[in-house]
Amino acid sequence: ETGVTQSPTHLIKTRGQQVTLRCSSQSGHNTVSWYQQALGQGPQFIFQYYREEENGRGNFPPRFSGLQFPNYSSELNVNALELDDSALYLCASSVRDRVTGELFFGEGSRLTVL
Amino acid sequence: GENVEQHPSTLSVQEGDSAVIKCTYSDSASNYFPWYKQELGKGPQLIIDIRSNVGEKKDQRIAVTLNKTAKHFSLHITETQPEDSAVYFCAAEPYNTDKLIFGTGTRLQVFP
């Protein structure tokens, strides 16, 4: 069973640039959620994708957008990067309409905005 | 809005002692309460979870209790070992949303 994989693991951008982060969900999972984890904080929900559509969104501006592909993999795009966007971005996969509710997290992509 | 408070923020214990981390949630409709362990440079890993129809759940040295009336839930680790050292997060899921609201984390250090 393949776990959740994310790429890249680390990246550095400058203010105003755009970034795309990628996630491959765990085998058999059809739902992908993205979380932002600032240093020393708990993860904050950005949004979730199910059946290639956004299915719930947290308190993040529209410059945070995403995609889910037919193979259930996903991308997180952030436009017009700001310094406060520096964080660990976590992808988590799960099975919609499941009983257990367990989210499986990847190791994250650490974004630094200078 | 939905909120989860977690304390303490840091906890140091001697190997073999017990550790307790407590969380309080605000949304009474929450029905799923997982606990995650996050080691340095890694993503959170689920260690135990509990649903709102259960008051207590145990898995070897780890146990979780839930008090729905008070909206409290706690993680108990017995016979702590140095490899238990990590940051622990509690979370709550508002009913049927697949969205987790995380606490701010507890850094647990277990000294040999």
GROMACS .gro file of C-alpha atoms in nm:
model
  226
    1GLU     CA    1   0.000   0.000   0.000
    2THR     CA    2   0.151   0.332  -0.109
    3GLY     CA    3   0.120   0.617   0.141
    4VAL     CA    4   0.060   0.985   0.075
    5THR     CA    5   0.349   1.144  -0.111
    6GLN     CA    6   0.412   1.514  -0.156
    7SER     CA    7   0.648   1.714  -0.372
    8PRO     CA    8   0.859   1.912  -0.351
    9THR     CA    9   0.973   1.860   0.008
   10HIS     CA   10   1.128   2.205   0.037
   11LEU     CA   11   1.114   2.516  -0.175
   12ILE     CA   12   1.199   2.883  -0.152
   13LYS     CA   13   1.005   3.156  -0.329
   14THR     CA   14   0.995   3.534  -0.318
   15ARG     CA   15   0.699   3.757  -0.247
   16GLY     CA   16   0.458   3.788  -0.537
   17GLN     CA   17   0.558   3.462  -0.698
   18GLN     CA   18   0.331   3.163  -0.752
   19VAL     CA   19   0.381   2.807  -0.627
   20THR     CA   20   0.232   2.466  -0.706
   21LEU     CA   21   0.252   2.182  -0.459
   22ARG     CA   22   0.165   1.825  -0.551
   23CYS     CA   23   0.016   1.533  -0.366
   24SER     CA   24  -0.047   1.169  -0.449
   25SER     CA   25  -0.312   1.017  -0.230
   26GLN     CA   26  -0.291   0.680  -0.061
   27SER     CA   27  -0.405   0.388  -0.272
   28GLY     CA   28  -0.782   0.343  -0.249
   29HIS     CA   29  -0.847   0.693  -0.115
   30ASN     CA   30  -1.074   0.929  -0.309
   31THR     CA   31  -1.056   1.247  -0.102
   32VAL     CA   32  -0.768   1.488  -0.057
   33SER     CA   33  -0.745   1.766   0.201
   34TRP     CA   34  -0.482   2.035   0.230
   35TYR     CA   35  -0.364   2.191   0.555
   36GLN     CA   36  -0.127   2.475   0.633
   37GLN     CA   37   0.093   2.436   0.940
   38ALA     CA   38   0.276   2.747   1.052
   39LEU     CA   39   0.580   2.698   1.275
   40GLY     CA   40   0.476   2.595   1.625
   41GLN     CA   41   0.107   2.574   1.537
   42GLY     CA   42  -0.145   2.305   1.460
   43PRO     CA   43  -0.249   2.238   1.100
   44GLN     CA   44  -0.516   2.469   0.960
   45PHE     CA   45  -0.767   2.337   0.706
   46ILE     CA   46  -0.735   2.499   0.362
   47PHE     CA   47  -0.977   2.294   0.152
   48GLN     CA   48  -1.080   1.947   0.050
   49TYR     CA   49  -1.132   1.787  -0.290
   50TYR     CA   50  -1.367   1.502  -0.368
   51ARG     CA   51  -1.463   1.385  -0.717
   52GLU     CA   52  -1.245   1.659  -0.863
   53GLU     CA   53  -1.447   1.935  -0.697
   54GLU     CA   54  -1.380   2.153  -0.395
   55ASN     CA   55  -1.578   2.013  -0.106
   56GLY     CA   56  -1.532   2.251   0.183
   57ARG     CA   57  -1.295   2.541   0.239
   58GLY     CA   58  -1.134   2.698   0.541
   59ASN     CA   59  -1.060   3.064   0.606
   60PHE     CA   60  -0.811   3.113   0.322
   61PRO     CA   61  -0.826   3.374   0.045
   62PRO     CA   62  -0.903   3.288  -0.320
   63ARG     CA   63  -0.535   3.305  -0.413
   64PHE     CA   64  -0.520   2.958  -0.257
   65SER     CA   65  -0.667   2.721  -0.514
   66GLY     CA   66  -0.650   2.355  -0.592
   67LEU     CA   67  -0.721   2.075  -0.829
   68GLN     CA   68  -0.795   1.708  -0.800
   69PHE     CA   69  -0.727   1.477  -1.093
   70PRO     CA   70  -0.910   1.161  -1.202
   71ASN     CA   71  -0.644   0.947  -1.031
   72TYR     CA   72  -0.726   1.135  -0.706
   73SER     CA   73  -0.392   1.314  -0.694
   74SER     CA   74  -0.409   1.684  -0.619
   75GLU     CA   75  -0.235   2.018  -0.653
   76LEU     CA   76  -0.234   2.321  -0.428
   77ASN     CA   77  -0.165   2.652  -0.600
   78VAL     CA   78  -0.086   2.974  -0.421
   79ASN     CA   79  -0.066   3.299  -0.615
   80ALA     CA   80   0.086   3.632  -0.513
   81LEU     CA   81   0.287   3.477  -0.232
   82GLU     CA   82   0.315   3.669   0.092
   83LEU     CA   83   0.569   3.630   0.371
   84ASP     CA   84   0.301   3.481   0.598
   85ASP     CA   85   0.251   3.197   0.350
   86SER     CA   86   0.576   3.048   0.478
   87ALA     CA   87   0.466   2.720   0.636
   88LEU     CA   88   0.454   2.343   0.605
   89TYR     CA   89   0.179   2.243   0.364
   90LEU     CA   90   0.031   1.906   0.442
   91CYS     CA   91  -0.177   1.689   0.218
   92ALA     CA   92  -0.403   1.426   0.370
   93SER     CA   93  -0.604   1.158   0.196
   94SER     CA   94  -0.909   0.971   0.313
   95VAL     CA   95  -1.204   0.773   0.191
   96ARG     CA   96  -1.527   0.965   0.158
   97ASP     CA   97  -1.833   0.794   0.303
   98ARG     CA   98  -1.615   0.598   0.539
   99VAL     CA   99  -1.675   0.505   0.896
  100THR     CA  100  -1.335   0.547   1.053
  101GLY     CA  101  -1.272   0.908   0.955
  102GLU     CA  102  -0.897   0.863   0.951
  103LEU     CA  103  -0.684   1.110   0.759
  104PHE     CA  104  -0.347   0.991   0.634
  105PHE     CA  105  -0.096   1.275   0.609
  106GLY     CA  106   0.204   1.311   0.386
  107GLU     CA  107   0.534   1.448   0.512
  108GLY     CA  108   0.456   1.793   0.380
  109SER     CA  109   0.610   2.057   0.157
  110ARG     CA  110   0.797   2.326   0.345
  111LEU     CA  111   0.755   2.661   0.171
  112THR     CA  112   0.972   2.958   0.258
  113VAL     CA  113   0.873   3.297   0.116
  114LEU     CA  114   1.146   3.563   0.120
  115GLY     CA  115  -1.649   2.944   1.517
  116GLU     CA  116  -1.508   2.599   1.573
  117ASN     CA  117  -1.215   2.592   1.811
  118VAL     CA  118  -1.002   2.335   1.992
  119GLU     CA  119  -0.793   2.434   2.290
  120GLN     CA  120  -0.507   2.212   2.401
  121HIS     CA  121  -0.286   2.215   2.707
  122PRO     CA  122  -0.020   2.201   2.825
  123SER     CA  123   0.192   2.338   2.543
  124THR     CA  124   0.498   2.158   2.676
  125LEU     CA  125   0.527   1.856   2.902
  126SER     CA  126   0.840   1.697   3.040
  127VAL     CA  127   0.827   1.361   3.214
  128GLN     CA  128   1.070   1.099   3.336
  129GLU     CA  129   1.081   0.771   3.148
  130GLY     CA  130   0.823   0.534   3.294
  131ASP     CA  131   0.596   0.811   3.419
  132SER     CA  132   0.254   0.889   3.273
  133ALA     CA  133   0.166   1.187   3.055
  134VAL     CA  134  -0.174   1.347   3.015
  135ILE     CA  135  -0.275   1.600   2.749
  136LYS     CA  136  -0.614   1.769   2.759
  137CYS     CA  137  -0.829   1.931   2.493
  138THR     CA  138  -1.155   2.120   2.486
  139TYR     CA  139  -1.370   2.168   2.178
  140SER     CA  140  -1.636   2.427   2.106
  141ASP     CA  141  -1.865   2.265   1.847
  142SER     CA  142  -2.105   2.033   2.027
  143ALA     CA  143  -2.186   1.864   1.694
  144SER     CA  144  -1.831   1.730   1.666
  145ASN     CA  145  -1.834   1.354   1.662
  146TYR     CA  146  -1.481   1.236   1.589
  147PHE     CA  147  -1.170   1.309   1.795
  148PRO     CA  148  -0.832   1.186   1.670
  149TRP     CA  149  -0.491   1.233   1.823
  150TYR     CA  150  -0.185   1.277   1.606
  151LYS     CA  151   0.185   1.244   1.682
  152GLN     CA  152   0.422   1.457   1.479
  153GLU     CA  153   0.793   1.391   1.484
  154LEU     CA  154   1.045   1.646   1.365
  155GLY     CA  155   1.031   1.693   0.990
  156LYS     CA  156   0.741   1.455   0.941
  157GLY     CA  157   0.369   1.474   0.886
  158PRO     CA  158   0.120   1.399   1.164
  159GLN     CA  159   0.052   1.032   1.228
  160LEU     CA  160  -0.270   0.908   1.382
  161ILE     CA  161  -0.208   0.728   1.710
  162ILE     CA  162  -0.560   0.683   1.846
  163ASP     CA  163  -0.908   0.818   1.787
  164ILE     CA  164  -1.248   0.810   1.950
  165ARG     CA  165  -1.602   0.868   1.834
  166SER     CA  166  -1.870   1.053   2.025
  167ASN     CA  167  -2.065   0.738   2.109
  168VAL     CA  168  -1.773   0.600   2.313
  169GLY     CA  169  -1.638   0.732   2.642
  170GLU     CA  170  -1.298   0.566   2.649
  171LYS     CA  171  -1.067   0.377   2.418
  172LYS     CA  172  -0.736   0.209   2.491
  173ASP     CA  173  -0.455   0.079   2.274
  174GLN     CA  174  -0.165  -0.067   2.470
  175ARG     CA  175   0.003   0.225   2.652
  176ILE     CA  176  -0.224   0.489   2.500
  177ALA     CA  177  -0.579   0.573   2.602
  178VAL     CA  178  -0.823   0.848   2.516
  179THR     CA  179  -1.124   0.960   2.720
  180LEU     CA  180  -1.414   1.173   2.604
  181ASN     CA  181  -1.659   1.375   2.812
  182LYS     CA  182  -1.926   1.497   2.569
  183THR     CA  183  -2.113   1.697   2.828
  184ALA     CA  184  -1.807   1.901   2.920
  185LYS     CA  185  -1.670   1.889   2.564
  186HIS     CA  186  -1.337   1.762   2.694
  187PHE     CA  187  -1.116   1.482   2.569
  188SER     CA  188  -0.778   1.367   2.694
  189LEU     CA  189  -0.483   1.156   2.587
  190HIS     CA  190  -0.314   0.936   2.844
  191ILE     CA  191   0.024   0.776   2.782
  192THR     CA  192   0.147   0.532   3.044
  193GLU     CA  193   0.498   0.396   3.095
  194THR     CA  194   0.644   0.666   2.873
  195GLN     CA  195   0.954   0.594   2.669
  196PRO     CA  196   1.207   0.833   2.508
  197GLU     CA  197   1.064   0.747   2.166
  198ASP     CA  198   0.732   0.895   2.279
  199SER     CA  199   0.902   1.236   2.259
  200ALA     CA  200   0.724   1.435   1.986
  201VAL     CA  201   0.455   1.697   1.936
  202TYR     CA  202   0.103   1.569   1.995
  203PHE     CA  203  -0.206   1.727   1.843
  204CYS     CA  204  -0.566   1.673   1.932
  205ALA     CA  205  -0.835   1.743   1.676
  206ALA     CA  206  -1.210   1.749   1.643
  207GLU     CA  207  -1.422   1.690   1.335
  208PRO     CA  208  -1.748   1.881   1.306
  209TYR     CA  209  -2.019   1.634   1.213
  210ASN     CA  210  -1.963   1.465   0.878
  211THR     CA  211  -1.731   1.731   0.734
  212ASP     CA  212  -1.401   1.544   0.692
  213LYS     CA  213  -1.246   1.867   0.817
  214LEU     CA  214  -1.033   1.850   1.130
  215ILE     CA  215  -0.992   2.140   1.370
  216PHE     CA  216  -0.655   2.097   1.540
  217GLY     CA  217  -0.534   2.208   1.877
  218THR     CA  218  -0.209   2.402   1.906
  219GLY     CA  219  -0.002   2.100   2.004
  220THR     CA  220   0.184   1.969   2.307
  221ARG     CA  221   0.557   1.911   2.294
  222LEU     CA  222   0.624   1.603   2.503
  223GLN     CA  223   0.978   1.530   2.618
  224VAL     CA  224   1.054   1.201   2.791
  225PHE     CA  225   1.385   1.201   2.973
  226PRO     CA  226   1.572   0.871   3.025
   0.00000   0.00000   0.00000
